[in-house]
Tab-separated table of C-alpha atoms in Angstrom:
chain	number	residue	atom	x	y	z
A	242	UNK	CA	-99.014	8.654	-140.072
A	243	UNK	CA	-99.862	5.992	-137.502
A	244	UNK	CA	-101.729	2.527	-138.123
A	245	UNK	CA	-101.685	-0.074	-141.078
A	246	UNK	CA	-102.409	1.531	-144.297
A	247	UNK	CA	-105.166	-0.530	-145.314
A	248	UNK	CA	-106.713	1.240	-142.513
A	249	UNK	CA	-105.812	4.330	-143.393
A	250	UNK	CA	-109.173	5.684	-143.794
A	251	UNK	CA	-110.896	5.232	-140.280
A	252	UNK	CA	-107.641	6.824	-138.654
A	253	UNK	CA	-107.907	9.814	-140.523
A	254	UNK	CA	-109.431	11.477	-137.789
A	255	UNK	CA	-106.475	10.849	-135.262
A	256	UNK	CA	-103.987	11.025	-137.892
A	257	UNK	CA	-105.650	14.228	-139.048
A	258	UNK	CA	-104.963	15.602	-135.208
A	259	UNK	CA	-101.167	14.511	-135.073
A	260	UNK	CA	-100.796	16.797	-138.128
A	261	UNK	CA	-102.157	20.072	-136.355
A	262	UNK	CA	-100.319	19.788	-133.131
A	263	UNK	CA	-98.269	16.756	-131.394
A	264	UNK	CA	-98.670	15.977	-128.447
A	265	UNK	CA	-101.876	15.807	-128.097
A	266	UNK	CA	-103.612	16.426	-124.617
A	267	UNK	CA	-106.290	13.812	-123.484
A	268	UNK	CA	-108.231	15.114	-120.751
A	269	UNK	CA	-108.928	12.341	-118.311
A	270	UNK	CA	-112.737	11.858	-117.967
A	271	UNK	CA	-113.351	15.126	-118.879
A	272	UNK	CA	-113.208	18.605	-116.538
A	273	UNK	CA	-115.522	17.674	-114.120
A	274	UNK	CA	-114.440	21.043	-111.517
A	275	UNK	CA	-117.048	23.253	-109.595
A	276	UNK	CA	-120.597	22.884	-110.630
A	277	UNK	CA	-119.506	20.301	-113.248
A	278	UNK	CA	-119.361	16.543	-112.556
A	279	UNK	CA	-116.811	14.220	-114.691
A	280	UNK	CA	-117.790	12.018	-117.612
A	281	UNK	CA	-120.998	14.059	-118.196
A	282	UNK	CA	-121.654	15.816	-121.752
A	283	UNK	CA	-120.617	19.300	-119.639
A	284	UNK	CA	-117.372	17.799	-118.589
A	285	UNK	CA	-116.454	17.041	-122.113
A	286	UNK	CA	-117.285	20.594	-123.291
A	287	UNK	CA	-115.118	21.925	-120.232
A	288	UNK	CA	-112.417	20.212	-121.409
A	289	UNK	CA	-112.423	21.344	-124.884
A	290	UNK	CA	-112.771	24.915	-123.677
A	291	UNK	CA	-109.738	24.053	-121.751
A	292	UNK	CA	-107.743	23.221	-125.371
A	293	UNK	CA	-108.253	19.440	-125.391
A	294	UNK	CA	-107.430	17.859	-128.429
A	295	UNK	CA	-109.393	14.668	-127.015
A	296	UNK	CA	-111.591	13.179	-124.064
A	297	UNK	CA	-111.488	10.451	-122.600
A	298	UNK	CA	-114.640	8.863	-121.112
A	299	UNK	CA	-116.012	6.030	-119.101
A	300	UNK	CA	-118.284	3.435	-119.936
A	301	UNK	CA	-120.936	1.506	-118.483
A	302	UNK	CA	-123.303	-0.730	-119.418
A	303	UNK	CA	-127.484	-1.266	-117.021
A	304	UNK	CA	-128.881	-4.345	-116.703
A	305	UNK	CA	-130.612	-3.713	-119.991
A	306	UNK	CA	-128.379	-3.267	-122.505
A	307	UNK	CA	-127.760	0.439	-122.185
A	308	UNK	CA	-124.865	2.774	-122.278
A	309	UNK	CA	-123.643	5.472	-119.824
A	310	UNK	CA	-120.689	7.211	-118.888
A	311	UNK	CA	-119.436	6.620	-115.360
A	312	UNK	CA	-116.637	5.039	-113.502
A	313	UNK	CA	-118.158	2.249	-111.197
A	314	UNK	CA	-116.297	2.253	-107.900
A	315	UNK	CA	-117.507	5.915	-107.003
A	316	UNK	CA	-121.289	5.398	-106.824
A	317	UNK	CA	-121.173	6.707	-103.282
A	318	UNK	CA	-119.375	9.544	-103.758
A	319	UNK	CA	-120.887	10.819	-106.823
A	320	UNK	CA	-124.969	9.418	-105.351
A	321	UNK	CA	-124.834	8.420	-102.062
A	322	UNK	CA	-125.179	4.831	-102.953
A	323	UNK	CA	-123.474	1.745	-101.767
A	324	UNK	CA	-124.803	-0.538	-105.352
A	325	UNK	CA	-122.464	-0.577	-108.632
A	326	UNK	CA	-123.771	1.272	-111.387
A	327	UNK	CA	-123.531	-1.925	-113.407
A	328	UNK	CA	-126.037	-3.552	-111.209
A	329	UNK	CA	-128.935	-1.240	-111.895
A	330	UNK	CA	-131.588	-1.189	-114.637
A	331	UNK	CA	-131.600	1.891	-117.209
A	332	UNK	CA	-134.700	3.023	-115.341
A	333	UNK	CA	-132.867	3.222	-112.094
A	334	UNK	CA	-129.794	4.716	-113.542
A	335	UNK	CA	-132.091	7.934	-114.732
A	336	UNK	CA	-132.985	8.217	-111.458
A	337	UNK	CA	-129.921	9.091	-110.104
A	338	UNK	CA	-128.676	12.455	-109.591
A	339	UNK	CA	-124.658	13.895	-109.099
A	340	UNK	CA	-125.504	15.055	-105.267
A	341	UNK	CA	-122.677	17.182	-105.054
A	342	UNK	CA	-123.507	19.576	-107.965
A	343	UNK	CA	-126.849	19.295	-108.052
A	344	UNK	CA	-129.203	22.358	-108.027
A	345	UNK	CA	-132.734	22.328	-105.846
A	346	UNK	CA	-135.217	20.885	-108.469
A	347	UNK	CA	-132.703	20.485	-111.381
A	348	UNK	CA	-130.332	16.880	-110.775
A	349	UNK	CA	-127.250	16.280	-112.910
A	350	UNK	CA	-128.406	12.792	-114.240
A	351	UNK	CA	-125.897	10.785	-115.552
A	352	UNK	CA	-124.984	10.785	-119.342
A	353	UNK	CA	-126.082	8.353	-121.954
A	354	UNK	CA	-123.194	7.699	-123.895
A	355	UNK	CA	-125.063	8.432	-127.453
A	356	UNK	CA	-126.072	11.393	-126.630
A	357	UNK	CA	-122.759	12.786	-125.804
A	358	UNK	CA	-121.243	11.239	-128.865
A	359	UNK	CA	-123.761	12.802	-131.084
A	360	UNK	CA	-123.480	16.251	-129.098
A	361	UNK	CA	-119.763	16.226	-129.892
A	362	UNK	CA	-119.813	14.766	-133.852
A	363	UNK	CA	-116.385	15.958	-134.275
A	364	UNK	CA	-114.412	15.540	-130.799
A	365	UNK	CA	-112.171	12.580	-130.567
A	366	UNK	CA	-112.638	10.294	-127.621
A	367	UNK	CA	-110.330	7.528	-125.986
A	368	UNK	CA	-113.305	4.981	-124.720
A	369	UNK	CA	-112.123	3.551	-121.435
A	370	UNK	CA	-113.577	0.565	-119.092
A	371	UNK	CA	-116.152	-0.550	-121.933
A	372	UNK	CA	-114.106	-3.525	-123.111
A	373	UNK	CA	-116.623	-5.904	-120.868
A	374	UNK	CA	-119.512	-4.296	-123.442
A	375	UNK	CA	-118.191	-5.313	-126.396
A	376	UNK	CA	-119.825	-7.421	-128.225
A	377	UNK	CA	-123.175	-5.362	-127.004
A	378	UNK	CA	-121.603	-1.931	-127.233
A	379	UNK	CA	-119.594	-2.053	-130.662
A	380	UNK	CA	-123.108	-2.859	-132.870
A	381	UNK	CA	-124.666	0.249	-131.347
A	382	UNK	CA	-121.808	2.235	-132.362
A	383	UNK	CA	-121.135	1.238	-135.878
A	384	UNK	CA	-124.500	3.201	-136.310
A	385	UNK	CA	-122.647	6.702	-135.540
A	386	UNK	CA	-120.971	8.882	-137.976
A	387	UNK	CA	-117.159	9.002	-138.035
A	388	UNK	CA	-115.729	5.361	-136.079
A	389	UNK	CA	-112.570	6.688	-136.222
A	390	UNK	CA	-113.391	9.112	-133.661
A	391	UNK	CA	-113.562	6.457	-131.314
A	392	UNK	CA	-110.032	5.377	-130.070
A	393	UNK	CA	-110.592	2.137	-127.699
A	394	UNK	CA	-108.523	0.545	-124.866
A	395	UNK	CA	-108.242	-2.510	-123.206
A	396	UNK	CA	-106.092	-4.625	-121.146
A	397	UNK	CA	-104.305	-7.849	-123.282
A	398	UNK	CA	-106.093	-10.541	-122.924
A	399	UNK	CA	-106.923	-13.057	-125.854
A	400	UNK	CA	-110.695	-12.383	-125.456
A	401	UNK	CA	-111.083	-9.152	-126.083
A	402	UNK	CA	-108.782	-8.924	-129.182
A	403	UNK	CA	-110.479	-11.638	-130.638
A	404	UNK	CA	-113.469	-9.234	-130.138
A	405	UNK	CA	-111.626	-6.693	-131.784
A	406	UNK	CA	-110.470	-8.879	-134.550
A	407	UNK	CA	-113.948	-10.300	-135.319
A	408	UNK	CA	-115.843	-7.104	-135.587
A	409	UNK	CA	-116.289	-5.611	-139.217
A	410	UNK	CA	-116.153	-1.936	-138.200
A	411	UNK	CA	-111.858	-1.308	-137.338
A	412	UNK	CA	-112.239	0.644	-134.198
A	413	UNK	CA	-108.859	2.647	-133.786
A	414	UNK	CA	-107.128	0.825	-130.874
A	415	UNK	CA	-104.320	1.400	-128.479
A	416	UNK	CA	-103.728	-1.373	-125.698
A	417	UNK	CA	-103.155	-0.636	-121.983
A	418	UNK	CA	-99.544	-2.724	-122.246
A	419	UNK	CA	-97.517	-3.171	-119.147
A	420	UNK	CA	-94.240	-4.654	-121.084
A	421	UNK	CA	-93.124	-5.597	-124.213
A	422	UNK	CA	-94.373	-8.981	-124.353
A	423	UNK	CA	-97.690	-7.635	-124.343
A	424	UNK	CA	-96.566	-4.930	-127.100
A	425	UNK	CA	-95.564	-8.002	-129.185
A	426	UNK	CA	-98.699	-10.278	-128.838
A	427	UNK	CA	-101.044	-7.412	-129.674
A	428	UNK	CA	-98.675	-6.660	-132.769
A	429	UNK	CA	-98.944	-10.410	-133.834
A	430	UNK	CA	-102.872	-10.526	-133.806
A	431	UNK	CA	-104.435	-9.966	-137.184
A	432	UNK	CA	-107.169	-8.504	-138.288
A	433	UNK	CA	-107.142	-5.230	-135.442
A	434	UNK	CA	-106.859	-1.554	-135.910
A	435	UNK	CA	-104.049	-1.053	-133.495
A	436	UNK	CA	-102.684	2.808	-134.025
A	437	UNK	CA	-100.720	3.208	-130.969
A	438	UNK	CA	-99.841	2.031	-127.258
A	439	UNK	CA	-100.922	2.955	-123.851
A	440	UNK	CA	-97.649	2.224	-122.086
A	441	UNK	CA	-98.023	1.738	-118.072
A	442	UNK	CA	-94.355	2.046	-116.410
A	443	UNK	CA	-94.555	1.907	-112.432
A	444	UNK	CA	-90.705	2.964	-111.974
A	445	UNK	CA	-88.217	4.970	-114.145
A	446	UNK	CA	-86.142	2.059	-114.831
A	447	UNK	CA	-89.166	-0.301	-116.516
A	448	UNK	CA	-88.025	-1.082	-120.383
A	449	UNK	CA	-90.703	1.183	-121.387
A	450	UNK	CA	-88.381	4.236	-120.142
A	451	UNK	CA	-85.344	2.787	-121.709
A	452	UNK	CA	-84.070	5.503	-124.659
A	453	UNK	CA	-85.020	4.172	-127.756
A	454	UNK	CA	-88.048	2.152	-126.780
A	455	UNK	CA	-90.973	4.895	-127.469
A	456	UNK	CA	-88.332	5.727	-130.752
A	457	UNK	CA	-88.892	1.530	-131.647
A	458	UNK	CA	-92.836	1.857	-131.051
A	459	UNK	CA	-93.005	5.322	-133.775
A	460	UNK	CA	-90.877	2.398	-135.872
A	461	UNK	CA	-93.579	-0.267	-135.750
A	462	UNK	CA	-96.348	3.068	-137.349
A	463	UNK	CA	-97.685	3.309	-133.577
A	464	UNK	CA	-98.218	6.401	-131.602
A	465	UNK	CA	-97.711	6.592	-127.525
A	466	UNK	CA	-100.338	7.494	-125.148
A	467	UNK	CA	-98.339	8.468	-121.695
A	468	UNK	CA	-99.788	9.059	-118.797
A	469	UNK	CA	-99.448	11.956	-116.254
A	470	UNK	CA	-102.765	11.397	-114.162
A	471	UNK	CA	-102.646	10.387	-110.534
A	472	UNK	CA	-104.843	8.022	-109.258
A	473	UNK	CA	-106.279	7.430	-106.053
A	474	UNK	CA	-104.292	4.532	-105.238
A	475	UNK	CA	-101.151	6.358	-105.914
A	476	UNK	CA	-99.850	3.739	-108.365
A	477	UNK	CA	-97.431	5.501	-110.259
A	478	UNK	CA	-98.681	5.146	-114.482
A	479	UNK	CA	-95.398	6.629	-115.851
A	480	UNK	CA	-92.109	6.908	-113.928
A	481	UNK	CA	-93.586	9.386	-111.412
A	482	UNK	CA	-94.018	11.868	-114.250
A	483	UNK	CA	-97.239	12.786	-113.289
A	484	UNK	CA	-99.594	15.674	-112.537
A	485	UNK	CA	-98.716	16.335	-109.317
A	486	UNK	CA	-94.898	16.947	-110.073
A	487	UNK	CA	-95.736	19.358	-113.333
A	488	UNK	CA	-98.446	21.703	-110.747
A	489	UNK	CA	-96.921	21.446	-107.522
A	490	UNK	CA	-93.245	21.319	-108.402
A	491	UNK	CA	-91.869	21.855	-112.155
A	492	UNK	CA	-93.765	21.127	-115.201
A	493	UNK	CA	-90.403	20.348	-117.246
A	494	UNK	CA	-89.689	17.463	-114.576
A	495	UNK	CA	-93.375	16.421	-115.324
A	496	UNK	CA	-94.790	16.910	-118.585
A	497	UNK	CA	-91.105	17.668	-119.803
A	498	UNK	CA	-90.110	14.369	-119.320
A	499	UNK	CA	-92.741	12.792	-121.319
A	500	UNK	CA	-92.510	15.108	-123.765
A	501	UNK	CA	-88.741	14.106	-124.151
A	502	UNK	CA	-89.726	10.910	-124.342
A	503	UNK	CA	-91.576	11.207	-127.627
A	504	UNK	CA	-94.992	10.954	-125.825
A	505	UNK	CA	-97.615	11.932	-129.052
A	506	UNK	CA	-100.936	11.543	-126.302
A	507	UNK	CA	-100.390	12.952	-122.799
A	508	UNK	CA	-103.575	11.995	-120.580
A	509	UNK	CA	-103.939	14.930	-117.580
A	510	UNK	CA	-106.381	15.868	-115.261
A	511	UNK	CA	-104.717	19.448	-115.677
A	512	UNK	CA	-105.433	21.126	-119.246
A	513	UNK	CA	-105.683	24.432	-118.382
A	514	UNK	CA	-101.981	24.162	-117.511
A	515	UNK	CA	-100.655	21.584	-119.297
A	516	UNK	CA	-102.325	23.238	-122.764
A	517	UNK	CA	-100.024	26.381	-122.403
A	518	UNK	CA	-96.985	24.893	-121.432
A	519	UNK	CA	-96.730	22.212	-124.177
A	520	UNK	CA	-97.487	25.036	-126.645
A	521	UNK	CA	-94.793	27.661	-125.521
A	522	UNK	CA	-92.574	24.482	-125.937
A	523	UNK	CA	-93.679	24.083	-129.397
A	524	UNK	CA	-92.788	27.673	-130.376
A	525	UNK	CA	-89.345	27.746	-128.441
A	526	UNK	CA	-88.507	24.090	-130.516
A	527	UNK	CA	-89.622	26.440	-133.713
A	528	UNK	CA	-87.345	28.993	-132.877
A	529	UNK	CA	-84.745	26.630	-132.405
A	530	UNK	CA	-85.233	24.809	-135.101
A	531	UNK	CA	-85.109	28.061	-137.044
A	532	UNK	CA	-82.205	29.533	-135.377
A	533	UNK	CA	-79.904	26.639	-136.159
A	534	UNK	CA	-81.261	26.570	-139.719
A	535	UNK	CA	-80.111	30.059	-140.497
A	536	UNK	CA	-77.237	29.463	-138.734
């Protein structure tokens, strides 16, 4: 369905996904709610309880070459420390503990990115902030069952697809684009696995909105990954159709709106809600769809 067909093996996986259910829900760095911190193996089972059709994690790398999931930038609030996470040694790393959820005698640690991979051997995953890792990370992963699991990201920039382009193993990749330049320079490098597009539109008039542009992208054999999370810095990702408008106001001027758009990944913080919804709207398009073709 989506990608290059002489890829068409290592996507089965995704493509195997689209065919059970479209769009897909991505469930931003897992459920990490209560007694459960984010990007930990419990935060990815959370999510799948929740009805996620994928997860999408964090990566870091310690001072010696190993992996972990985390987003760097909230070392204080997650440990009470003021050092990046990237800064410290795998030994130190083990050390730490999530001091908001955990128990007397019992610390959260943080998770090594293998072992969540290999507790989940089926889950698909959208691998986020682990394009610096590359050329360390990739080798270690080529030893896993199932690469086409693993859908990566990155920002455009001539390094990192060369990366991409170089390594034998054709990692399923969709680029964090911010206009259609960018769109067209990933689409002209050879020898990369791109499958879809992680399209970042600030206002509701960027080209990205425009009707016809998401309908251009399913053209080219690419999917597109839409945001509704809200970050901290209150960046808009997609047109202001976010989270925060589909719980606290209307879904259908939230979630609706992507789902108009032709969105076939929606990345939420909210999958417990956003699960249900996007399902009774598959059933009342079936009845629709029905309806007329009796009619």
């Amino acid at each position: 369905m989506f990608g290059q067909t002489n890829y068409e093996r290592i996507n089965e996986p995704l493509n195997a996904a689209f065919e059970r259910r479209q769009p897909l829900v991505a469930v931003h760095r897992g459920t990490g709610l209560g007694s459960i911190a984010e990007n930990t193996g419990p935060a990815v089972a959370a999510a799948l309880a929740q009805g996620a059709d994928m997860v999408e994690i964090d990566v870091v790398e310690s001072t010696d070459g190993d992996f972990f999931l985390f987003h760097d930038g909230y070392e204080a609030m997650h440990f009470g420390i003021a050092e990046n996470i990237r800064t410290l040694s795998t030994a130190q790393i083990l050390e730490l503990g999530y001091k908001w959820c955990s128990h007397p005698g019992e610390p959260l640690r943080v998770a090594k990115l293998e072992d969540v991979l290999l507790a989940q051997p089926t889950t698909l995953f959208n691998v986020d902030r682990s394009w610096n890792s590359w050329p360390r990370l990739l080798p270690v992963l080529d030893r896993l069952p199932e690469p086409g699991r693993l859908l990566f990201k990155s920002p455009v920039e001539t390094e990192l697809l060369d990366t991409l382009a170089a390594h034998p193993v054709k990692y399923p990749y969709a680029p964090i684009v911010r206009s259609h330049q960018e769109v067209l320079r990933v689409l002209a490098t050879e020898g990369i696995n791109t499958v879809g597009m992680e399209l970042i539109a600030p206002s509701p008039d960027h080209e990205f909105v425009e009707p016809g542009y998401i309908r251009w992208l399913h053209g080219q054999g690419l999917f597109v990954l839409l945001n509704a999370i809200n970050l901290s810095n209150r960046v808009p990702l997609f047109a202001g159709f976010d989270d925060e408008t589909s719980v606290l106001g209307s879904p259908d001027e939230g979630w609706g709106q992507l789902i108009g758009l032709g969105a076939d990944i929606i990345q939420t913080d909210w999958p417990s809600l956003l699960v249900p919804y996007r399902d009774r709207r598959l059933v009342e398009s079936a009845r629709s769809a029905g309806g007329m073709a009796i009619g």
